[in-house]
Amino acid sequence: MKTFKAIFVGAIVAAVIALATSHILPKVLATEVVSVDTNMTEENVQQYIHEMTHQKVVADQKWGATEITPENIENLLTIVKANEDVYEHSTMYINILESWKAGDFTNVVGAHNSIWHLQGGNVGRATGYATPEEEKEFIEINF
């Protein structure tokens, strides 16, 4: 029984460390649902979506990277839906994230450039889709 407890405690400690170092929001543990803090500024939502697009687009310059994961997509959706009446561009974020949640990333170049424009971007416009090899390299370097 002590071995099981030690393994369980070790797993909990590892999960807490992972949560504390997460790029975005608490992840869902296999046996426990962690609530999502929906108190996030619209600018931060924009930044997370923008950084997520970097994984799948070609651009001369990219600053920042947040991995596209089902958890990150779902957490952002939860935040945006909770702030739908507050965020000026909530409909755009929901459309982007719902598409990604369904595994459809055909909007990623447009998503990048729309948010890049909202952020006042002038360098680093997305010019196309990353090839699978380019995406793999981006993931290996950044995550």
GROMACS .gro file of C-alpha atoms in nm:
model
  143
    1MET     CA    1   0.000   0.000   0.000
    2LYS     CA    2   0.289   0.238   0.074
    3THR     CA    3   0.420   0.193  -0.280
    4PHE     CA    4   0.082   0.282  -0.428
    5LYS     CA    5   0.058   0.592  -0.206
    6ALA     CA    6   0.409   0.700  -0.303
    7ILE     CA    7   0.333   0.659  -0.672
    8PHE     CA    8   0.002   0.842  -0.633
    9VAL     CA    9   0.162   1.129  -0.440
   10GLY     CA   10   0.442   1.143  -0.696
   11ALA     CA   11   0.186   1.165  -0.975
   12ILE     CA   12   0.002   1.446  -0.796
   13VAL     CA   13   0.328   1.639  -0.743
   14ALA     CA   14   0.416   1.595  -1.113
   15ALA     CA   15   0.067   1.715  -1.210
   16VAL     CA   16   0.098   2.024  -0.988
   17ILE     CA   17   0.438   2.108  -1.141
   18ALA     CA   18   0.294   2.062  -1.489
   19LEU     CA   19   0.002   2.291  -1.403
   20ALA     CA   20   0.231   2.555  -1.260
   21THR     CA   21   0.447   2.558  -1.570
   22SER     CA   22   0.164   2.533  -1.823
   23HIS     CA   23   0.175   2.789  -2.106
   24ILE     CA   24  -0.190   2.861  -2.075
   25LEU     CA   25  -0.433   2.719  -1.824
   26PRO     CA   26  -0.472   2.423  -1.592
   27LYS     CA   27  -0.494   2.095  -1.775
   28VAL     CA   28  -0.757   1.837  -1.701
   29LEU     CA   29  -0.623   1.549  -1.495
   30ALA     CA   30  -0.742   1.201  -1.585
   31THR     CA   31  -0.943   1.156  -1.267
   32GLU     CA   32  -1.017   1.513  -1.170
   33VAL     CA   33  -1.163   1.807  -1.356
   34VAL     CA   34  -0.981   2.130  -1.283
   35SER     CA   35  -1.195   2.438  -1.320
   36VAL     CA   36  -1.076   2.707  -1.558
   37ASP     CA   37  -1.025   3.059  -1.431
   38THR     CA   38  -1.222   3.264  -1.682
   39ASN     CA   39  -1.072   3.594  -1.568
   40MET     CA   40  -0.854   3.671  -1.870
   41THR     CA   41  -0.826   3.991  -2.069
   42GLU     CA   42  -0.924   3.992  -2.434
   43GLU     CA   43  -0.569   4.091  -2.519
   44ASN     CA   44  -0.437   3.775  -2.350
   45VAL     CA   45  -0.687   3.560  -2.540
   46GLN     CA   46  -0.569   3.722  -2.862
   47GLN     CA   47  -0.206   3.656  -2.770
   48TYR     CA   48  -0.268   3.288  -2.692
   49ILE     CA   49  -0.458   3.228  -3.017
   50HIS     CA   50  -0.193   3.421  -3.210
   51GLU     CA   51   0.087   3.215  -3.055
   52MET     CA   52  -0.102   2.892  -3.127
   53THR     CA   53  -0.128   2.979  -3.497
   54HIS     CA   54   0.251   2.998  -3.521
   55GLN     CA   55   0.262   2.620  -3.512
   56LYS     CA   56   0.076   2.596  -3.844
   57VAL     CA   57   0.166   2.905  -4.049
   58VAL     CA   58   0.454   3.041  -4.251
   59ALA     CA   59   0.559   3.395  -4.158
   60ASP     CA   60   0.883   3.591  -4.190
   61GLN     CA   61   0.890   3.640  -3.814
   62LYS     CA   62   0.707   3.471  -3.526
   63TRP     CA   63   0.718   3.585  -3.165
   64GLY     CA   64   0.586   3.349  -2.902
   65ALA     CA   65   0.456   2.994  -2.907
   66THR     CA   66   0.170   2.821  -2.729
   67GLU     CA   67   0.113   2.460  -2.828
   68ILE     CA   68  -0.211   2.368  -2.999
   69THR     CA   69  -0.358   2.100  -2.775
   70PRO     CA   70  -0.718   1.990  -2.717
   71GLU     CA   71  -0.686   2.117  -2.358
   72ASN     CA   72  -0.561   2.462  -2.462
   73ILE     CA   73  -0.835   2.493  -2.724
   74GLU     CA   74  -1.105   2.384  -2.479
   75ASN     CA   75  -0.976   2.611  -2.202
   76LEU     CA   76  -0.972   2.913  -2.432
   77LEU     CA   77  -1.323   2.830  -2.553
   78THR     CA   78  -1.442   2.818  -2.193
   79ILE     CA   79  -1.284   3.157  -2.123
   80VAL     CA   80  -1.419   3.322  -2.438
   81LYS     CA   81  -1.771   3.186  -2.388
   82ALA     CA   82  -1.769   3.307  -2.027
   83ASN     CA   83  -1.672   3.655  -2.152
   84GLU     CA   84  -1.877   3.655  -2.471
   85ASP     CA   85  -2.062   3.972  -2.371
   86VAL     CA   86  -1.738   4.143  -2.267
   87TYR     CA   87  -1.493   4.066  -2.548
   88GLU     CA   88  -1.537   4.281  -2.856
   89HIS     CA   89  -1.432   4.001  -3.094
   90SER     CA   90  -1.568   3.697  -2.908
   91THR     CA   91  -1.755   3.565  -3.213
   92MET     CA   92  -1.431   3.552  -3.413
   93TYR     CA   93  -1.246   3.370  -3.131
   94ILE     CA   94  -1.528   3.118  -3.091
   95ASN     CA   95  -1.538   3.049  -3.465
   96ILE     CA   96  -1.162   2.996  -3.476
   97LEU     CA   97  -1.151   2.774  -3.169
   98GLU     CA   98  -1.461   2.568  -3.257
   99SER     CA   99  -1.306   2.493  -3.595
  100TRP     CA  100  -0.980   2.387  -3.431
  101LYS     CA  101  -1.167   2.179  -3.175
  102ALA     CA  102  -1.319   1.987  -3.468
  103GLY     CA  103  -0.970   1.933  -3.613
  104ASP     CA  104  -1.017   2.186  -3.894
  105PHE     CA  105  -0.723   2.426  -3.920
  106THR     CA  106  -0.804   2.563  -4.266
  107ASN     CA  107  -0.872   2.903  -4.104
  108VAL     CA  108  -0.531   2.927  -3.936
  109VAL     CA  109  -0.370   3.174  -4.180
  110GLY     CA  110  -0.675   3.402  -4.167
  111ALA     CA  111  -0.694   3.362  -3.789
  112HIS     CA  112  -0.329   3.458  -3.753
  113ASN     CA  113  -0.359   3.763  -3.973
  114SER     CA  114  -0.688   3.883  -3.825
  115ILE     CA  115  -0.552   3.872  -3.471
  116TRP     CA  116  -0.211   4.002  -3.583
  117HIS     CA  117  -0.397   4.300  -3.736
  118LEU     CA  118  -0.599   4.358  -3.415
  119GLN     CA  119  -0.269   4.365  -3.226
  120GLY     CA  120  -0.129   4.629  -3.462
  121GLY     CA  121   0.105   4.391  -3.641
  122ASN     CA  122   0.329   4.528  -3.913
  123VAL     CA  123   0.595   4.254  -3.940
  124GLY     CA  124   0.530   3.882  -3.949
  125ARG     CA  125   0.213   3.851  -4.157
  126ALA     CA  126   0.132   3.484  -4.227
  127THR     CA  127   0.183   3.403  -4.593
  128GLY     CA  128   0.069   3.042  -4.600
  129TYR     CA  129   0.035   2.708  -4.429
  130ALA     CA  130   0.333   2.532  -4.276
  131THR     CA  131   0.415   2.196  -4.431
  132PRO     CA  132   0.392   1.895  -4.198
  133GLU     CA  133   0.773   1.900  -4.181
  134GLU     CA  134   0.780   2.271  -4.090
  135GLU     CA  135   0.516   2.217  -3.822
  136LYS     CA  136   0.708   1.920  -3.679
  137GLU     CA  137   1.025   2.129  -3.662
  138PHE     CA  138   0.839   2.416  -3.494
  139ILE     CA  139   0.699   2.177  -3.232
  140GLU     CA  140   1.039   2.018  -3.168
  141ILE     CA  141   1.204   2.358  -3.121
  142ASN     CA  142   0.932   2.520  -2.910
  143PHE     CA  143   0.773   2.242  -2.707
   0.00000   0.00000   0.00000
